[in-house]
Amino acid sequence: DGGITQSPKYLFRKEGQNVTLSCEQNLNHDAMYWYRQDPGQGLRLIYYSQIVNDFQKGDIAEGYSVSREKKESFPLTVTSAQKNPTAFYLCASTKDRANTGELFFGEGSRLTVL
Amino acid sequence: RKEVEQDPGPFNVPEGATVAFNCTYSNSASQSFFWYRQDCRKEPKLLMSVYSSGNEDGRFTAQLNRASQYISLLIRDSKLSDSATYLCVVWGTNAGKSTFGDGTTLTVKP
């Protein structure tokens, strides 16, 4: 079955540590996205990528980094510079670069900083 | 002012009720609009696309009013299983930039 796989589902990290969240898709979609969701709020865009080896900052990119070396993969690194990293992180994709269509989501990664 | 604003919740309704949510957006050039459903601690899932002509899927009807810059979602004959958070999503003119509302929580009670 095609879809988006995020790992790990749950992650605990100590303050000051970097952590990388994995996102893999086998939908052959061009564009991929990372969102953050805090309790009681909607999703906020962190980074997005429309093609391989290219990505753009979203609304809340500070303290995060991404790479897009392969079409299928779009990992997100939460760095120690991110002041409040505890959140639910969602990876998504859209079929084409027009980016006006349906977002397909992974099941999310829940990060807790201890 | 937020780019996308939704009716504050929560909405608590009895089974069988009709309930409507609105979502306003500030960018008049916004291109496309969607409603997503999110269950507790799960990922959002597409509920409906929203078109100017309106669209209906069973008990659900979505409308777009470009002149007043809002979209709406109407749920008829509410079921217990409709209990969830409903998120509106607006795609702007910048390719890749989508903006989510904060969501409206619906609880349907027996």
mmCIF file of C-alpha atoms in Angstrom:
data_model
loop_
_atom_site.group_PDB
_atom_site.id
_atom_site.type_symbol
_atom_site.label_atom_id
_atom_site.label_comp_id
_atom_site.label_asym_id
_atom_site.label_seq_id
_atom_site.Cartn_x
_atom_site.Cartn_y
_atom_site.Cartn_z
ATOM 1 C CA ASP A 1 0.000 0.000 0.000
ATOM 2 C CA GLY A 2 1.267 3.453 -0.865
ATOM 3 C CA GLY A 3 1.645 5.984 1.851
ATOM 4 C CA ILE A 4 3.866 8.041 4.089
ATOM 5 C CA THR A 5 5.870 6.452 6.862
ATOM 6 C CA GLN A 6 7.131 8.515 9.751
ATOM 7 C CA SER A 7 9.476 7.283 12.436
ATOM 8 C CA PRO A 8 9.816 7.167 15.302
ATOM 9 C CA LYS A 9 6.237 7.519 16.525
ATOM 10 C CA TYR A 10 7.353 8.651 19.957
ATOM 11 C CA LEU A 11 10.656 10.238 20.857
ATOM 12 C CA PHE A 12 12.091 11.606 24.035
ATOM 13 C CA ARG A 13 15.064 13.885 24.007
ATOM 14 C CA LYS A 14 17.110 15.774 26.528
ATOM 15 C CA GLU A 15 17.520 19.502 26.180
ATOM 16 C CA GLY A 16 20.446 20.450 23.996
ATOM 17 C CA GLN A 17 20.273 17.349 21.806
ATOM 18 C CA ASN A 18 19.540 17.316 18.107
ATOM 19 C CA VAL A 19 17.047 14.751 16.871
ATOM 20 C CA THR A 20 16.117 13.653 13.357
ATOM 21 C CA LEU A 21 12.616 12.586 12.357
ATOM 22 C CA SER A 22 12.296 10.336 9.350
ATOM 23 C CA CYS A 23 9.686 10.702 6.597
ATOM 24 C CA GLU A 24 9.496 8.330 3.635
ATOM 25 C CA GLN A 25 6.838 8.194 0.907
ATOM 26 C CA ASN A 26 6.197 5.661 -1.836
ATOM 27 C CA LEU A 27 3.451 7.634 -3.553
ATOM 28 C CA ASN A 28 5.813 9.112 -6.155
ATOM 29 C CA HIS A 29 4.693 12.556 -5.039
ATOM 30 C CA ASP A 30 6.786 15.561 -5.997
ATOM 31 C CA ALA A 31 6.207 17.801 -2.993
ATOM 32 C CA MET A 32 6.732 17.078 0.687
ATOM 33 C CA TYR A 33 6.046 19.105 3.823
ATOM 34 C CA TRP A 34 6.740 19.213 7.523
ATOM 35 C CA TYR A 35 4.199 20.628 9.954
ATOM 36 C CA ARG A 36 4.176 21.115 13.677
ATOM 37 C CA GLN A 37 1.039 20.908 15.805
ATOM 38 C CA ASP A 38 0.737 22.099 19.382
ATOM 39 C CA PRO A 39 -2.225 21.176 21.598
ATOM 40 C CA GLY A 40 -5.429 22.960 20.605
ATOM 41 C CA GLN A 41 -3.874 24.491 17.543
ATOM 42 C CA GLY A 42 -3.791 23.882 13.843
ATOM 43 C CA LEU A 43 -0.782 22.810 11.824
ATOM 44 C CA ARG A 44 2.048 25.233 11.183
ATOM 45 C CA LEU A 45 4.367 24.817 8.220
ATOM 46 C CA ILE A 46 8.039 24.278 9.052
ATOM 47 C CA TYR A 47 9.654 23.463 5.701
ATOM 48 C CA TYR A 48 8.532 22.226 2.315
ATOM 49 C CA SER A 49 10.191 20.824 -0.782
ATOM 50 C CA GLN A 50 8.816 20.787 -4.276
ATOM 51 C CA ILE A 51 11.669 18.936 -5.977
ATOM 52 C CA VAL A 52 14.748 16.983 -5.040
ATOM 53 C CA ASN A 53 17.658 19.043 -3.704
ATOM 54 C CA ASP A 54 15.461 22.066 -3.135
ATOM 55 C CA PHE A 55 13.422 23.209 -0.137
ATOM 56 C CA GLN A 56 11.933 26.389 1.287
ATOM 57 C CA LYS A 57 11.288 27.712 4.757
ATOM 58 C CA GLY A 58 7.758 27.733 6.016
ATOM 59 C CA ASP A 59 6.353 29.938 8.725
ATOM 60 C CA ILE A 60 8.315 28.528 11.666
ATOM 61 C CA ALA A 61 11.639 27.245 10.259
ATOM 62 C CA GLU A 62 13.908 28.583 13.008
ATOM 63 C CA GLY A 63 15.613 25.779 14.915
ATOM 64 C CA TYR A 64 14.860 23.164 12.241
ATOM 65 C CA SER A 65 16.705 21.824 9.220
ATOM 66 C CA VAL A 66 15.760 19.489 6.367
ATOM 67 C CA SER A 67 17.251 17.770 3.349
ATOM 68 C CA ARG A 68 15.753 16.332 0.174
ATOM 69 C CA GLU A 69 18.395 14.146 -1.410
ATOM 70 C CA LYS A 70 15.883 11.624 -2.717
ATOM 71 C CA LYS A 71 12.325 12.078 -3.942
ATOM 72 C CA GLU A 72 11.059 9.557 -1.408
ATOM 73 C CA SER A 73 12.711 11.000 1.678
ATOM 74 C CA PHE A 74 12.401 14.290 3.577
ATOM 75 C CA PRO A 75 13.967 14.042 7.054
ATOM 76 C CA LEU A 76 13.557 16.824 9.618
ATOM 77 C CA THR A 77 16.213 17.642 12.197
ATOM 78 C CA VAL A 78 15.080 19.422 15.330
ATOM 79 C CA THR A 79 18.172 21.232 16.556
ATOM 80 C CA SER A 80 19.078 22.449 20.006
ATOM 81 C CA ALA A 81 18.339 25.968 18.752
ATOM 82 C CA GLN A 82 14.603 25.178 18.728
ATOM 83 C CA LYS A 83 13.443 26.666 22.027
ATOM 84 C CA ASN A 84 10.259 24.717 22.512
ATOM 85 C CA PRO A 85 10.467 21.512 20.486
ATOM 86 C CA THR A 86 7.890 19.415 22.332
ATOM 87 C CA ALA A 87 5.111 18.937 19.762
ATOM 88 C CA PHE A 88 3.411 16.612 17.306
ATOM 89 C CA TYR A 89 5.253 16.604 13.974
ATOM 90 C CA LEU A 90 3.478 15.680 10.778
ATOM 91 C CA CYS A 91 5.001 14.945 7.399
ATOM 92 C CA ALA A 92 2.838 15.239 4.291
ATOM 93 C CA SER A 93 3.042 15.129 0.528
ATOM 94 C CA THR A 94 1.117 16.358 -2.480
ATOM 95 C CA LYS A 95 1.117 14.818 -5.892
ATOM 96 C CA ASP A 96 2.562 17.725 -7.835
ATOM 97 C CA ARG A 97 4.393 20.985 -7.394
ATOM 98 C CA ALA A 98 1.289 23.090 -7.943
ATOM 99 C CA ASN A 99 0.691 22.298 -4.310
ATOM 100 C CA THR A 100 -2.960 23.088 -4.284
ATOM 101 C CA GLY A 101 -4.219 19.590 -3.878
ATOM 102 C CA GLU A 102 -4.841 17.017 -1.242
ATOM 103 C CA LEU A 103 -2.243 16.618 1.472
ATOM 104 C CA PHE A 104 -1.435 13.022 2.359
ATOM 105 C CA PHE A 105 -0.182 12.724 5.918
ATOM 106 C CA GLY A 106 1.969 10.276 7.801
ATOM 107 C CA GLU A 107 0.867 9.152 11.254
ATOM 108 C CA GLY A 108 3.082 11.702 12.942
ATOM 109 C CA SER A 109 5.955 11.743 15.398
ATOM 110 C CA ARG A 110 5.415 12.912 18.940
ATOM 111 C CA LEU A 111 8.529 14.559 20.371
ATOM 112 C CA THR A 112 8.912 15.269 24.058
ATOM 113 C CA VAL A 113 11.850 17.171 25.472
ATOM 114 C CA LEU A 114 12.671 16.212 29.037
ATOM 115 C CA ARG B 1 -5.306 38.952 12.556
ATOM 116 C CA LYS B 2 -4.665 35.333 11.588
ATOM 117 C CA GLU B 3 -4.622 34.398 7.912
ATOM 118 C CA VAL B 4 -7.198 31.684 8.503
ATOM 119 C CA GLU B 5 -9.684 31.787 11.359
ATOM 120 C CA GLN B 6 -12.200 29.206 12.412
ATOM 121 C CA ASP B 7 -15.237 29.310 14.648
ATOM 122 C CA PRO B 8 -14.067 28.728 18.195
ATOM 123 C CA GLY B 9 -15.326 25.481 19.674
ATOM 124 C CA PRO B 10 -16.263 23.319 21.164
ATOM 125 C CA PHE B 11 -19.576 22.471 19.535
ATOM 126 C CA ASN B 12 -21.601 20.006 21.602
ATOM 127 C CA VAL B 13 -24.660 18.735 19.753
ATOM 128 C CA PRO B 14 -27.116 15.846 20.119
ATOM 129 C CA GLU B 15 -27.245 13.037 17.619
ATOM 130 C CA GLY B 16 -29.296 13.971 14.595
ATOM 131 C CA ALA B 17 -28.556 17.666 14.849
ATOM 132 C CA THR B 18 -27.363 19.850 12.005
ATOM 133 C CA VAL B 19 -24.195 21.799 12.693
ATOM 134 C CA ALA B 20 -22.248 24.304 10.604
ATOM 135 C CA PHE B 21 -18.701 25.570 10.843
ATOM 136 C CA ASN B 22 -17.204 28.600 9.167
ATOM 137 C CA CYS B 23 -13.645 29.438 8.269
ATOM 138 C CA THR B 24 -12.580 32.907 7.104
ATOM 139 C CA TYR B 25 -9.405 33.695 5.183
ATOM 140 C CA SER B 26 -7.629 36.994 4.645
ATOM 141 C CA ASN B 27 -5.878 36.507 1.293
ATOM 142 C CA SER B 28 -8.361 37.211 -1.472
ATOM 143 C CA ALA B 29 -6.064 35.510 -4.005
ATOM 144 C CA SER B 30 -6.170 32.157 -2.202
ATOM 145 C CA GLN B 31 -6.477 29.326 -4.655
ATOM 146 C CA SER B 32 -7.911 26.233 -3.112
ATOM 147 C CA PHE B 33 -9.685 25.164 0.016
ATOM 148 C CA PHE B 34 -10.219 21.947 1.920
ATOM 149 C CA TRP B 35 -11.780 20.561 5.059
ATOM 150 C CA TYR B 36 -9.882 17.931 7.020
ATOM 151 C CA ARG B 37 -10.999 15.820 9.925
ATOM 152 C CA GLN B 38 -8.612 15.035 12.768
ATOM 153 C CA ASP B 39 -9.299 12.497 15.471
ATOM 154 C CA CYS B 40 -7.607 12.826 18.835
ATOM 155 C CA ARG B 41 -3.828 12.335 18.572
ATOM 156 C CA LYS B 42 -4.070 11.213 14.941
ATOM 157 C CA GLU B 43 -3.088 12.701 11.610
ATOM 158 C CA PRO B 44 -5.595 14.850 9.666
ATOM 159 C CA LYS B 45 -7.524 13.146 6.907
ATOM 160 C CA LEU B 46 -9.172 14.806 3.944
ATOM 161 C CA LEU B 47 -12.902 15.269 4.367
ATOM 162 C CA MET B 48 -13.816 17.419 1.377
ATOM 163 C CA SER B 49 -12.503 19.806 -1.199
ATOM 164 C CA VAL B 50 -14.393 23.097 -1.385
ATOM 165 C CA TYR B 51 -15.525 24.600 -4.663
ATOM 166 C CA SER B 52 -17.292 27.840 -5.557
ATOM 167 C CA SER B 53 -20.248 25.856 -6.805
ATOM 168 C CA GLY B 54 -20.471 24.003 -3.517
ATOM 169 C CA ASN B 55 -20.129 20.283 -3.100
ATOM 170 C CA GLU B 56 -21.945 17.620 -1.203
ATOM 171 C CA ASP B 57 -20.901 14.204 0.028
ATOM 172 C CA GLY B 58 -23.669 12.403 1.831
ATOM 173 C CA ARG B 59 -24.430 14.309 5.014
ATOM 174 C CA PHE B 60 -21.642 16.815 4.427
ATOM 175 C CA THR B 61 -21.870 19.996 2.370
ATOM 176 C CA ALA B 62 -19.031 22.431 1.755
ATOM 177 C CA GLN B 63 -19.399 25.936 0.348
ATOM 178 C CA LEU B 64 -17.007 28.676 -0.705
ATOM 179 C CA ASN B 65 -17.948 32.342 -0.671
ATOM 180 C CA ARG B 66 -15.160 34.253 -2.381
ATOM 181 C CA ALA B 67 -16.836 37.640 -2.023
ATOM 182 C CA SER B 68 -16.936 37.346 1.759
ATOM 183 C CA GLN B 69 -13.807 35.190 1.933
ATOM 184 C CA TYR B 70 -15.093 32.272 3.908
ATOM 185 C CA ILE B 71 -15.724 28.576 3.549
ATOM 186 C CA SER B 72 -18.289 26.570 5.407
ATOM 187 C CA LEU B 73 -18.970 22.968 6.333
ATOM 188 C CA LEU B 74 -22.466 21.733 7.094
ATOM 189 C CA ILE B 75 -23.050 18.370 8.742
ATOM 190 C CA ARG B 76 -26.607 17.053 8.723
ATOM 191 C CA ASP B 77 -28.000 14.276 10.896
ATOM 192 C CA SER B 78 -24.918 14.196 13.136
ATOM 193 C CA LYS B 79 -23.609 10.810 14.231
ATOM 194 C CA LEU B 80 -21.552 9.955 17.294
ATOM 195 C CA SER B 81 -18.732 9.071 14.898
ATOM 196 C CA ASP B 82 -18.636 12.659 13.623
ATOM 197 C CA SER B 83 -17.017 13.707 16.912
ATOM 198 C CA ALA B 84 -13.609 15.073 15.915
ATOM 199 C CA THR B 85 -11.737 18.282 15.214
ATOM 200 C CA TYR B 86 -12.409 19.843 11.822
ATOM 201 C CA LEU B 87 -9.601 21.827 10.211
ATOM 202 C CA CYS B 88 -9.902 24.149 7.262
ATOM 203 C CA VAL B 89 -6.941 24.535 4.940
ATOM 204 C CA VAL B 90 -6.300 27.363 2.513
ATOM 205 C CA TRP B 91 -3.661 27.256 -0.216
ATOM 206 C CA GLY B 92 -2.328 30.687 -1.079
ATOM 207 C CA THR B 93 -0.622 32.070 -4.135
ATOM 208 C CA ASN B 94 2.831 30.972 -2.963
ATOM 209 C CA ALA B 95 3.270 27.446 -4.252
ATOM 210 C CA GLY B 96 3.756 25.181 -1.293
ATOM 211 C CA LYS B 97 2.254 27.496 1.311
ATOM 212 C CA SER B 98 -0.838 26.159 2.956
ATOM 213 C CA THR B 99 -2.387 27.677 6.058
ATOM 214 C CA PHE B 100 -4.455 25.711 8.534
ATOM 215 C CA GLY B 101 -7.109 27.034 10.835
ATOM 216 C CA ASP B 102 -6.808 26.119 14.501
ATOM 217 C CA GLY B 103 -9.679 23.680 14.183
ATOM 218 C CA THR B 104 -13.175 23.399 15.559
ATOM 219 C CA THR B 105 -13.954 20.569 17.932
ATOM 220 C CA LEU B 106 -17.279 18.813 17.536
ATOM 221 C CA THR B 107 -18.718 16.454 20.124
ATOM 222 C CA VAL B 108 -21.891 14.609 19.213
ATOM 223 C CA LYS B 109 -23.746 13.218 22.222
ATOM 224 C CA PRO B 110 -26.360 10.478 22.434
#
